Amino acid sequence: MVVQFVAFLGAYRDPGNLNPWAAALLGALLTSRVTFVLCFLIIFLCALTSSVPHRLALTGITAAVVGVIANLALYFCGPPKAEPPARGDPTQDQGVYFA
């Protein structure tokens, strides 16, 4: 998504003969299409075949995606805390608390 944002800003800054907002939208959509269409095409074509190597590859991709999502969830949520800090105490970090 960073690449899409950079394309949006680049197209907005130098729109050529287009309206800056139209150029920015077009740049962002084109970047998303070029980035993701080939990946989705490969995954969908592998899913339609019944060969064992393709299924094993998709299983590995699925495991990697689930691992990345779980890692990001733990990173952004932080480890669970036993009890919340005192109310209004700015020195304590914020995290997820379980009652």
PDB file of N, CA and C in Angstrom:
ATOM      1  N   MET A   1       0.812  -1.183   0.000  1.00  0.00           N
ATOM      2  CA  MET A   1       0.000   0.000   0.000  1.00  0.00           C
ATOM      3  C   MET A   1       0.862   1.257   0.000  1.00  0.00           C
ATOM      4  N   VAL A   2       2.096   1.121   0.439  1.00  0.00           N
ATOM      5  CA  VAL A   2       3.000   2.268   0.391  1.00  0.00           C
ATOM      6  C   VAL A   2       3.270   2.647  -1.061  1.00  0.00           C
ATOM      7  N   VAL A   3       3.441   1.647  -1.907  1.00  0.00           N
ATOM      8  CA  VAL A   3       3.695   1.922  -3.324  1.00  0.00           C
ATOM      9  C   VAL A   3       2.485   2.630  -3.945  1.00  0.00           C
ATOM     10  N   GLN A   4       1.297   2.215  -3.564  1.00  0.00           N
ATOM     11  CA  GLN A   4       0.092   2.858  -4.080  1.00  0.00           C
ATOM     12  C   GLN A   4       0.035   4.319  -3.630  1.00  0.00           C
ATOM     13  N   PHE A   5       0.390   4.592  -2.392  1.00  0.00           N
ATOM     14  CA  PHE A   5       0.373   5.959  -1.887  1.00  0.00           C
ATOM     15  C   PHE A   5       1.409   6.821  -2.601  1.00  0.00           C
ATOM     16  N   VAL A   6       2.596   6.259  -2.831  1.00  0.00           N
ATOM     17  CA  VAL A   6       3.633   6.999  -3.547  1.00  0.00           C
ATOM     18  C   VAL A   6       3.186   7.304  -4.973  1.00  0.00           C
ATOM     19  N   ALA A   7       2.533   6.333  -5.626  1.00  0.00           N
ATOM     20  CA  ALA A   7       2.024   6.573  -6.978  1.00  0.00           C
ATOM     21  C   ALA A   7       0.943   7.649  -6.966  1.00  0.00           C
ATOM     22  N   PHE A   8       0.090   7.635  -5.955  1.00  0.00           N
ATOM     23  CA  PHE A   8      -0.945   8.660  -5.820  1.00  0.00           C
ATOM     24  C   PHE A   8      -0.311  10.049  -5.719  1.00  0.00           C
ATOM     25  N   LEU A   9       0.680  10.178  -4.838  1.00  0.00           N
ATOM     26  CA  LEU A   9       1.325  11.483  -4.662  1.00  0.00           C
ATOM     27  C   LEU A   9       2.096  11.915  -5.903  1.00  0.00           C
ATOM     28  N   GLY A  10       2.784  10.967  -6.536  1.00  0.00           N
ATOM     29  CA  GLY A  10       3.538  11.312  -7.739  1.00  0.00           C
ATOM     30  C   GLY A  10       2.643  11.764  -8.873  1.00  0.00           C
ATOM     31  N   ALA A  11       1.527  11.065  -9.063  1.00  0.00           N
ATOM     32  CA  ALA A  11       0.604  11.449 -10.134  1.00  0.00           C
ATOM     33  C   ALA A  11      -0.103  12.761  -9.801  1.00  0.00           C
ATOM     34  N   TYR A  12      -0.363  13.010  -8.534  1.00  0.00           N
ATOM     35  CA  TYR A  12      -0.999  14.273  -8.143  1.00  0.00           C
ATOM     36  C   TYR A  12      -0.042  15.450  -8.369  1.00  0.00           C
ATOM     37  N   ARG A  13       1.239  15.210  -8.079  1.00  0.00           N
ATOM     38  CA  ARG A  13       2.220  16.294  -8.210  1.00  0.00           C
ATOM     39  C   ARG A  13       2.521  16.630  -9.666  1.00  0.00           C
ATOM     40  N   ASP A  14       2.515  15.617 -10.544  1.00  0.00           N
ATOM     41  CA  ASP A  14       2.820  15.850 -11.956  1.00  0.00           C
ATOM     42  C   ASP A  14       1.721  15.202 -12.802  1.00  0.00           C
ATOM     43  N   PRO A  15       0.558  15.853 -12.909  1.00  0.00           N
ATOM     44  CA  PRO A  15      -0.585  15.220 -13.573  1.00  0.00           C
ATOM     45  C   PRO A  15      -0.571  15.298 -15.094  1.00  0.00           C
ATOM     46  N   GLY A  16       0.333  16.050 -15.668  1.00  0.00           N
ATOM     47  CA  GLY A  16       0.336  16.202 -17.122  1.00  0.00           C
ATOM     48  C   GLY A  16      -0.860  17.034 -17.557  1.00  0.00           C
ATOM     49  N   ASN A  17      -1.656  16.536 -18.503  1.00  0.00           N
ATOM     50  CA  ASN A  17      -2.832  17.264 -19.001  1.00  0.00           C
ATOM     51  C   ASN A  17      -4.095  16.949 -18.219  1.00  0.00           C
ATOM     52  N   LEU A  18      -4.020  16.058 -17.221  1.00  0.00           N
ATOM     53  CA  LEU A  18      -5.201  15.650 -16.458  1.00  0.00           C
ATOM     54  C   LEU A  18      -5.410  16.533 -15.237  1.00  0.00           C
ATOM     55  N   ASN A  19      -6.616  16.441 -14.699  1.00  0.00           N
ATOM     56  CA  ASN A  19      -6.906  17.044 -13.408  1.00  0.00           C
ATOM     57  C   ASN A  19      -6.023  16.342 -12.374  1.00  0.00           C
ATOM     58  N   PRO A  20      -5.423  17.050 -11.412  1.00  0.00           N
ATOM     59  CA  PRO A  20      -4.536  16.391 -10.442  1.00  0.00           C
ATOM     60  C   PRO A  20      -5.201  15.252  -9.666  1.00  0.00           C
ATOM     61  N   TRP A  21      -6.468  15.422  -9.276  1.00  0.00           N
ATOM     62  CA  TRP A  21      -7.146  14.358  -8.534  1.00  0.00           C
ATOM     63  C   TRP A  21      -7.435  13.156  -9.427  1.00  0.00           C
ATOM     64  N   ALA A  22      -7.782  13.400 -10.665  1.00  0.00           N
ATOM     65  CA  ALA A  22      -8.028  12.286 -11.591  1.00  0.00           C
ATOM     66  C   ALA A  22      -6.724  11.548 -11.886  1.00  0.00           C
ATOM     67  N   ALA A  23      -5.648  12.285 -12.063  1.00  0.00           N
ATOM     68  CA  ALA A  23      -4.357  11.645 -12.307  1.00  0.00           C
ATOM     69  C   ALA A  23      -3.905  10.841 -11.093  1.00  0.00           C
ATOM     70  N   ALA A  24      -4.124  11.387  -9.896  1.00  0.00           N
ATOM     71  CA  ALA A  24      -3.733  10.677  -8.680  1.00  0.00           C
ATOM     72  C   ALA A  24      -4.529   9.384  -8.519  1.00  0.00           C
ATOM     73  N   LEU A  25      -5.826   9.441  -8.773  1.00  0.00           N
ATOM     74  CA  LEU A  25      -6.658   8.246  -8.679  1.00  0.00           C
ATOM     75  C   LEU A  25      -6.243   7.207  -9.724  1.00  0.00           C
ATOM     76  N   LEU A  26      -5.995   7.661 -10.923  1.00  0.00           N
ATOM     77  CA  LEU A  26      -5.561   6.760 -11.986  1.00  0.00           C
ATOM     78  C   LEU A  26      -4.212   6.121 -11.652  1.00  0.00           C
ATOM     79  N   GLY A  27      -3.286   6.907 -11.130  1.00  0.00           N
ATOM     80  CA  GLY A  27      -1.981   6.372 -10.744  1.00  0.00           C
ATOM     81  C   GLY A  27      -2.088   5.337  -9.641  1.00  0.00           C
ATOM     82  N   ALA A  28      -2.932   5.604  -8.643  1.00  0.00           N
ATOM     83  CA  ALA A  28      -3.104   4.650  -7.545  1.00  0.00           C
ATOM     84  C   ALA A  28      -3.769   3.364  -8.033  1.00  0.00           C
ATOM     85  N   LEU A  29      -4.793   3.491  -8.868  1.00  0.00           N
ATOM     86  CA  LEU A  29      -5.471   2.290  -9.379  1.00  0.00           C
ATOM     87  C   LEU A  29      -4.562   1.466 -10.276  1.00  0.00           C
ATOM     88  N   LEU A  30      -3.804   2.123 -11.125  1.00  0.00           N
ATOM     89  CA  LEU A  30      -2.885   1.400 -12.009  1.00  0.00           C
ATOM     90  C   LEU A  30      -1.811   0.675 -11.204  1.00  0.00           C
ATOM     91  N   THR A  31      -1.290   1.322 -10.171  1.00  0.00           N
ATOM     92  CA  THR A  31      -0.278   0.691  -9.333  1.00  0.00           C
ATOM     93  C   THR A  31      -0.841  -0.523  -8.610  1.00  0.00           C
ATOM     94  N   SER A  32      -2.048  -0.416  -8.089  1.00  0.00           N
ATOM     95  CA  SER A  32      -2.672  -1.553  -7.418  1.00  0.00           C
ATOM     96  C   SER A  32      -2.889  -2.706  -8.389  1.00  0.00           C
ATOM     97  N   ARG A  33      -3.336  -2.388  -9.568  1.00  0.00           N
ATOM     98  CA  ARG A  33      -3.590  -3.434 -10.568  1.00  0.00           C
ATOM     99  C   ARG A  33      -2.303  -4.151 -10.941  1.00  0.00           C
ATOM    100  N   VAL A  34      -1.267  -3.391 -11.233  1.00  0.00           N
ATOM    101  CA  VAL A  34       0.006  -3.990 -11.641  1.00  0.00           C
ATOM    102  C   VAL A  34       0.609  -4.800 -10.501  1.00  0.00           C
ATOM    103  N   THR A  35       0.432  -4.338  -9.271  1.00  0.00           N
ATOM    104  CA  THR A  35       1.022  -5.027  -8.130  1.00  0.00           C
ATOM    105  C   THR A  35       0.307  -6.332  -7.808  1.00  0.00           C
ATOM    106  N   PHE A  36      -1.019  -6.342  -7.837  1.00  0.00           N
ATOM    107  CA  PHE A  36      -1.753  -7.480  -7.295  1.00  0.00           C
ATOM    108  C   PHE A  36      -2.344  -8.433  -8.325  1.00  0.00           C
ATOM    109  N   VAL A  37      -2.572  -8.011  -9.539  1.00  0.00           N
ATOM    110  CA  VAL A  37      -3.256  -8.881 -10.500  1.00  0.00           C
ATOM    111  C   VAL A  37      -2.454 -10.150 -10.786  1.00  0.00           C
ATOM    112  N   LEU A  38      -1.169 -10.029 -10.983  1.00  0.00           N
ATOM    113  CA  LEU A  38      -0.360 -11.208 -11.269  1.00  0.00           C
ATOM    114  C   LEU A  38      -0.349 -12.174 -10.083  1.00  0.00           C
ATOM    115  N   CYS A  39      -0.265 -11.644  -8.878  1.00  0.00           N
ATOM    116  CA  CYS A  39      -0.286 -12.507  -7.690  1.00  0.00           C
ATOM    117  C   CYS A  39      -1.603 -13.262  -7.591  1.00  0.00           C
ATOM    118  N   PHE A  40      -2.711 -12.561  -7.759  1.00  0.00           N
ATOM    119  CA  PHE A  40      -4.012 -13.218  -7.678  1.00  0.00           C
ATOM    120  C   PHE A  40      -4.199 -14.216  -8.811  1.00  0.00           C
ATOM    121  N   LEU A  41      -3.718 -13.883  -9.984  1.00  0.00           N
ATOM    122  CA  LEU A  41      -3.835 -14.785 -11.116  1.00  0.00           C
ATOM    123  C   LEU A  41      -3.086 -16.086 -10.851  1.00  0.00           C
ATOM    124  N   ILE A  42      -1.886 -15.992 -10.359  1.00  0.00           N
ATOM    125  CA  ILE A  42      -1.114 -17.202 -10.058  1.00  0.00           C
ATOM    126  C   ILE A  42      -1.807 -18.033  -8.987  1.00  0.00           C
ATOM    127  N   ILE A  43      -2.291 -17.401  -7.941  1.00  0.00           N
ATOM    128  CA  ILE A  43      -2.947 -18.141  -6.857  1.00  0.00           C
ATOM    129  C   ILE A  43      -4.221 -18.804  -7.354  1.00  0.00           C
ATOM    130  N   PHE A  44      -5.049 -18.095  -8.119  1.00  0.00           N
ATOM    131  CA  PHE A  44      -6.296 -18.687  -8.598  1.00  0.00           C
ATOM    132  C   PHE A  44      -6.059 -19.800  -9.602  1.00  0.00           C
ATOM    133  N   LEU A  45      -5.067 -19.641 -10.455  1.00  0.00           N
ATOM    134  CA  LEU A  45      -4.770 -20.704 -11.417  1.00  0.00           C
ATOM    135  C   LEU A  45      -4.218 -21.940 -10.720  1.00  0.00           C
ATOM    136  N   CYS A  46      -3.414 -21.747  -9.684  1.00  0.00           N
ATOM    137  CA  CYS A  46      -2.921 -22.897  -8.928  1.00  0.00           C
ATOM    138  C   CYS A  46      -4.042 -23.576  -8.161  1.00  0.00           C
ATOM    139  N   ALA A  47      -5.023 -22.802  -7.712  1.00  0.00           N
ATOM    140  CA  ALA A  47      -6.135 -23.386  -6.965  1.00  0.00           C
ATOM    141  C   ALA A  47      -7.023 -24.242  -7.873  1.00  0.00           C
ATOM    142  N   LEU A  48      -7.078 -23.929  -9.147  1.00  0.00           N
ATOM    143  CA  LEU A  48      -7.920 -24.695 -10.067  1.00  0.00           C
ATOM    144  C   LEU A  48      -7.302 -26.022 -10.480  1.00  0.00           C
ATOM    145  N   THR A  49      -6.006 -26.151 -10.341  1.00  0.00           N
ATOM    146  CA  THR A  49      -5.365 -27.412 -10.717  1.00  0.00           C
ATOM    147  C   THR A  49      -5.427 -28.378  -9.551  1.00  0.00           C
ATOM    148  N   SER A  50      -5.324 -29.643  -9.852  1.00  0.00           N
ATOM    149  CA  SER A  50      -5.405 -30.647  -8.791  1.00  0.00           C
ATOM    150  C   SER A  50      -4.063 -31.309  -8.539  1.00  0.00           C
ATOM    151  N   SER A  51      -2.982 -30.707  -9.005  1.00  0.00           N
ATOM    152  CA  SER A  51      -1.676 -31.324  -8.801  1.00  0.00           C
ATOM    153  C   SER A  51      -1.185 -31.081  -7.373  1.00  0.00           C
ATOM    154  N   VAL A  52      -0.464 -32.033  -6.864  1.00  0.00           N
ATOM    155  CA  VAL A  52       0.017 -31.973  -5.480  1.00  0.00           C
ATOM    156  C   VAL A  52       1.001 -30.815  -5.268  1.00  0.00           C
ATOM    157  N   PRO A  53       1.957 -30.566  -6.163  1.00  0.00           N
ATOM    158  CA  PRO A  53       2.874 -29.440  -5.915  1.00  0.00           C
ATOM    159  C   PRO A  53       2.166 -28.088  -5.815  1.00  0.00           C
ATOM    160  N   HIS A  54       1.143 -27.890  -6.629  1.00  0.00           N
ATOM    161  CA  HIS A  54       0.413 -26.618  -6.554  1.00  0.00           C
ATOM    162  C   HIS A  54      -0.337 -26.497  -5.241  1.00  0.00           C
ATOM    163  N   ARG A  55      -0.934 -27.583  -4.807  1.00  0.00           N
ATOM    164  CA  ARG A  55      -1.652 -27.538  -3.522  1.00  0.00           C
ATOM    165  C   ARG A  55      -0.693 -27.321  -2.355  1.00  0.00           C
ATOM    166  N   LEU A  56       0.476 -27.931  -2.420  1.00  0.00           N
ATOM    167  CA  LEU A  56       1.461 -27.716  -1.363  1.00  0.00           C
ATOM    168  C   LEU A  56       1.951 -26.269  -1.357  1.00  0.00           C
ATOM    169  N   ALA A  57       2.140 -25.693  -2.536  1.00  0.00           N
ATOM    170  CA  ALA A  57       2.550 -24.290  -2.609  1.00  0.00           C
ATOM    171  C   ALA A  57       1.483 -23.378  -2.012  1.00  0.00           C
ATOM    172  N   LEU A  58       0.219 -23.636  -2.324  1.00  0.00           N
ATOM    173  CA  LEU A  58      -0.863 -22.811  -1.772  1.00  0.00           C
ATOM    174  C   LEU A  58      -0.981 -22.991  -0.261  1.00  0.00           C
ATOM    175  N   THR A  59      -0.730 -24.194   0.226  1.00  0.00           N
ATOM    176  CA  THR A  59      -0.746 -24.421   1.669  1.00  0.00           C
ATOM    177  C   THR A  59       0.360 -23.621   2.352  1.00  0.00           C
ATOM    178  N   GLY A  60       1.528 -23.583   1.738  1.00  0.00           N
ATOM    179  CA  GLY A  60       2.619 -22.786   2.285  1.00  0.00           C
ATOM    180  C   GLY A  60       2.322 -21.303   2.260  1.00  0.00           C
ATOM    181  N   ILE A  61       1.723 -20.825   1.179  1.00  0.00           N
ATOM    182  CA  ILE A  61       1.356 -19.411   1.081  1.00  0.00           C
ATOM    183  C   ILE A  61       0.327 -19.059   2.144  1.00  0.00           C
ATOM    184  N   THR A  62      -0.656 -19.935   2.332  1.00  0.00           N
ATOM    185  CA  THR A  62      -1.683 -19.693   3.345  1.00  0.00           C
ATOM    186  C   THR A  62      -1.068 -19.632   4.739  1.00  0.00           C
ATOM    187  N   ALA A  63      -0.166 -20.557   5.041  1.00  0.00           N
ATOM    188  CA  ALA A  63       0.485 -20.558   6.349  1.00  0.00           C
ATOM    189  C   ALA A  63       1.308 -19.289   6.553  1.00  0.00           C
ATOM    190  N   ALA A  64       1.981 -18.836   5.509  1.00  0.00           N
ATOM    191  CA  ALA A  64       2.778 -17.614   5.628  1.00  0.00           C
ATOM    192  C   ALA A  64       1.899 -16.398   5.872  1.00  0.00           C
ATOM    193  N   VAL A  65       0.783 -16.315   5.162  1.00  0.00           N
ATOM    194  CA  VAL A  65      -0.124 -15.172   5.336  1.00  0.00           C
ATOM    195  C   VAL A  65      -0.720 -15.165   6.741  1.00  0.00           C
ATOM    196  N   VAL A  66      -1.149 -16.323   7.219  1.00  0.00           N
ATOM    197  CA  VAL A  66      -1.705 -16.403   8.571  1.00  0.00           C
ATOM    198  C   VAL A  66      -0.644 -16.032   9.601  1.00  0.00           C
ATOM    199  N   GLY A  67       0.588 -16.464   9.393  1.00  0.00           N
ATOM    200  CA  GLY A  67       1.663 -16.121  10.314  1.00  0.00           C
ATOM    201  C   GLY A  67       1.953 -14.636  10.344  1.00  0.00           C
ATOM    202  N   VAL A  68       1.949 -14.000   9.185  1.00  0.00           N
ATOM    203  CA  VAL A  68       2.195 -12.552   9.132  1.00  0.00           C
ATOM    204  C   VAL A  68       1.068 -11.791   9.825  1.00  0.00           C
ATOM    205  N   ILE A  69      -0.168 -12.204   9.585  1.00  0.00           N
ATOM    206  CA  ILE A  69      -1.308 -11.525  10.229  1.00  0.00           C
ATOM    207  C   ILE A  69      -1.248 -11.696  11.744  1.00  0.00           C
ATOM    208  N   ALA A  70      -0.952 -12.904  12.213  1.00  0.00           N
ATOM    209  CA  ALA A  70      -0.853 -13.142  13.654  1.00  0.00           C
ATOM    210  C   ALA A  70       0.295 -12.346  14.267  1.00  0.00           C
ATOM    211  N   ASN A  71       1.423 -12.292  13.571  1.00  0.00           N
ATOM    212  CA  ASN A  71       2.566 -11.535  14.069  1.00  0.00           C
ATOM    213  C   ASN A  71       2.233 -10.048  14.176  1.00  0.00           C
ATOM    214  N   LEU A  72       1.583  -9.497  13.159  1.00  0.00           N
ATOM    215  CA  LEU A  72       1.203  -8.087  13.214  1.00  0.00           C
ATOM    216  C   LEU A  72       0.187  -7.818  14.309  1.00  0.00           C
ATOM    217  N   ALA A  73      -0.748  -8.738  14.506  1.00  0.00           N
ATOM    218  CA  ALA A  73      -1.741  -8.559  15.570  1.00  0.00           C
ATOM    219  C   ALA A  73      -1.065  -8.529  16.932  1.00  0.00           C
ATOM    220  N   LEU A  74      -0.136  -9.441  17.170  1.00  0.00           N
ATOM    221  CA  LEU A  74       0.569  -9.438  18.454  1.00  0.00           C
ATOM    222  C   LEU A  74       1.469  -8.221  18.606  1.00  0.00           C
ATOM    223  N   TYR A  75       2.082  -7.795  17.524  1.00  0.00           N
ATOM    224  CA  TYR A  75       2.963  -6.633  17.591  1.00  0.00           C
ATOM    225  C   TYR A  75       2.189  -5.363  17.937  1.00  0.00           C
ATOM    226  N   PHE A  76       1.055  -5.152  17.275  1.00  0.00           N
ATOM    227  CA  PHE A  76       0.311  -3.917  17.503  1.00  0.00           C
ATOM    228  C   PHE A  76      -0.515  -3.950  18.778  1.00  0.00           C
ATOM    229  N   CYS A  77      -0.953  -5.117  19.185  1.00  0.00           N
ATOM    230  CA  CYS A  77      -1.739  -5.201  20.423  1.00  0.00           C
ATOM    231  C   CYS A  77      -0.841  -5.259  21.646  1.00  0.00           C
ATOM    232  N   GLY A  78       0.325  -5.806  21.506  1.00  0.00           N
ATOM    233  CA  GLY A  78       1.232  -5.945  22.634  1.00  0.00           C
ATOM    234  C   GLY A  78       0.851  -7.151  23.470  1.00  0.00           C
ATOM    235  N   PRO A  79       1.728  -7.522  24.382  1.00  0.00           N
ATOM    236  CA  PRO A  79       1.404  -8.679  25.227  1.00  0.00           C
ATOM    237  C   PRO A  79       0.296  -8.314  26.205  1.00  0.00           C
ATOM    238  N   PRO A  80      -0.491  -9.290  26.615  1.00  0.00           N
ATOM    239  CA  PRO A  80      -1.571  -8.987  27.565  1.00  0.00           C
ATOM    240  C   PRO A  80      -0.999  -8.563  28.914  1.00  0.00           C
ATOM    241  N   LYS A  81      -1.649  -7.633  29.542  1.00  0.00           N
ATOM    242  CA  LYS A  81      -1.228  -7.113  30.844  1.00  0.00           C
ATOM    243  C   LYS A  81      -2.135  -7.706  31.921  1.00  0.00           C
ATOM    244  N   ALA A  82      -1.600  -7.821  33.130  1.00  0.00           N
ATOM    245  CA  ALA A  82      -2.372  -8.389  34.230  1.00  0.00           C
ATOM    246  C   ALA A  82      -3.438  -7.402  34.715  1.00  0.00           C
ATOM    247  N   GLU A  83      -3.086  -6.146  34.817  1.00  0.00           N
ATOM    248  CA  GLU A  83      -4.050  -5.143  35.251  1.00  0.00           C
ATOM    249  C   GLU A  83      -3.741  -3.817  34.582  1.00  0.00           C
ATOM    250  N   PRO A  84      -4.742  -2.991  34.347  1.00  0.00           N
ATOM    251  CA  PRO A  84      -4.495  -1.710  33.681  1.00  0.00           C
ATOM    252  C   PRO A  84      -3.769  -0.751  34.616  1.00  0.00           C
ATOM    253  N   PRO A  85      -3.016   0.196  34.048  1.00  0.00           N
ATOM    254  CA  PRO A  85      -2.342   1.179  34.895  1.00  0.00           C
ATOM    255  C   PRO A  85      -3.352   2.112  35.550  1.00  0.00           C
ATOM    256  N   ALA A  86      -2.863   2.881  36.505  1.00  0.00           N
ATOM    257  CA  ALA A  86      -3.727   3.841  37.188  1.00  0.00           C
ATOM    258  C   ALA A  86      -4.276   4.828  36.179  1.00  0.00           C
ATOM    259  N   ARG A  87      -5.514   5.232  36.400  1.00  0.00           N
ATOM    260  CA  ARG A  87      -6.181   6.125  35.470  1.00  0.00           C
ATOM    261  C   ARG A  87      -5.482   7.482  35.449  1.00  0.00           C
ATOM    262  N   GLY A  88      -5.160   7.949  34.230  1.00  0.00           N
ATOM    263  CA  GLY A  88      -4.528   9.249  34.082  1.00  0.00           C
ATOM    264  C   GLY A  88      -3.024   9.231  34.260  1.00  0.00           C
ATOM    265  N   ASP A  89      -2.405   8.055  34.367  1.00  0.00           N
ATOM    266  CA  ASP A  89      -0.956   7.974  34.540  1.00  0.00           C
ATOM    267  C   ASP A  89      -0.297   7.938  33.161  1.00  0.00           C
ATOM    268  N   PRO A  90       0.344   9.048  32.723  1.00  0.00           N
ATOM    269  CA  PRO A  90       0.911   9.100  31.370  1.00  0.00           C
ATOM    270  C   PRO A  90       2.202   8.302  31.215  1.00  0.00           C
ATOM    271  N   THR A  91       2.786   7.843  32.331  1.00  0.00           N
ATOM    272  CA  THR A  91       4.049   7.114  32.219  1.00  0.00           C
ATOM    273  C   THR A  91       3.844   5.653  31.843  1.00  0.00           C
ATOM    274  N   GLN A  92       2.635   5.145  31.969  1.00  0.00           N
ATOM    275  CA  GLN A  92       2.357   3.747  31.660  1.00  0.00           C
ATOM    276  C   GLN A  92       1.993   3.618  30.196  1.00  0.00           C
ATOM    277  N   ASP A  93       2.506   2.575  29.535  1.00  0.00           N
ATOM    278  CA  ASP A  93       2.142   2.360  28.129  1.00  0.00           C
ATOM    279  C   ASP A  93       0.743   1.773  28.033  1.00  0.00           C
ATOM    280  N   GLN A  94       0.160   1.937  26.872  1.00  0.00           N
ATOM    281  CA  GLN A  94      -1.183   1.417  26.645  1.00  0.00           C
ATOM    282  C   GLN A  94      -1.070   0.042  25.998  1.00  0.00           C
ATOM    283  N   GLY A  95      -1.937  -0.845  26.334  1.00  0.00           N
ATOM    284  CA  GLY A  95      -1.902  -2.192  25.775  1.00  0.00           C
ATOM    285  C   GLY A  95      -3.255  -2.861  25.914  1.00  0.00           C
ATOM    286  N   VAL A  96      -3.274  -4.158  25.717  1.00  0.00           N
ATOM    287  CA  VAL A  96      -4.504  -4.918  25.832  1.00  0.00           C
ATOM    288  C   VAL A  96      -4.562  -5.502  27.235  1.00  0.00           C
ATOM    289  N   TYR A  97      -5.675  -5.335  27.904  1.00  0.00           N
ATOM    290  CA  TYR A  97      -5.834  -5.810  29.258  1.00  0.00           C
ATOM    291  C   TYR A  97      -7.001  -6.784  29.324  1.00  0.00           C
ATOM    292  N   PHE A  98      -6.759  -7.872  30.006  1.00  0.00           N
ATOM    293  CA  PHE A  98      -7.804  -8.879  30.177  1.00  0.00           C
ATOM    294  C   PHE A  98      -8.278  -8.855  31.611  1.00  0.00           C
ATOM    295  N   ALA A  99      -9.585  -8.892  31.792  1.00  0.00           N
ATOM    296  CA  ALA A  99     -10.142  -8.873  33.142  1.00  0.00           C
ATOM    297  C   ALA A  99     -10.270 -10.280  33.659  1.00  0.00           C
TER     298      ALA A  99
END
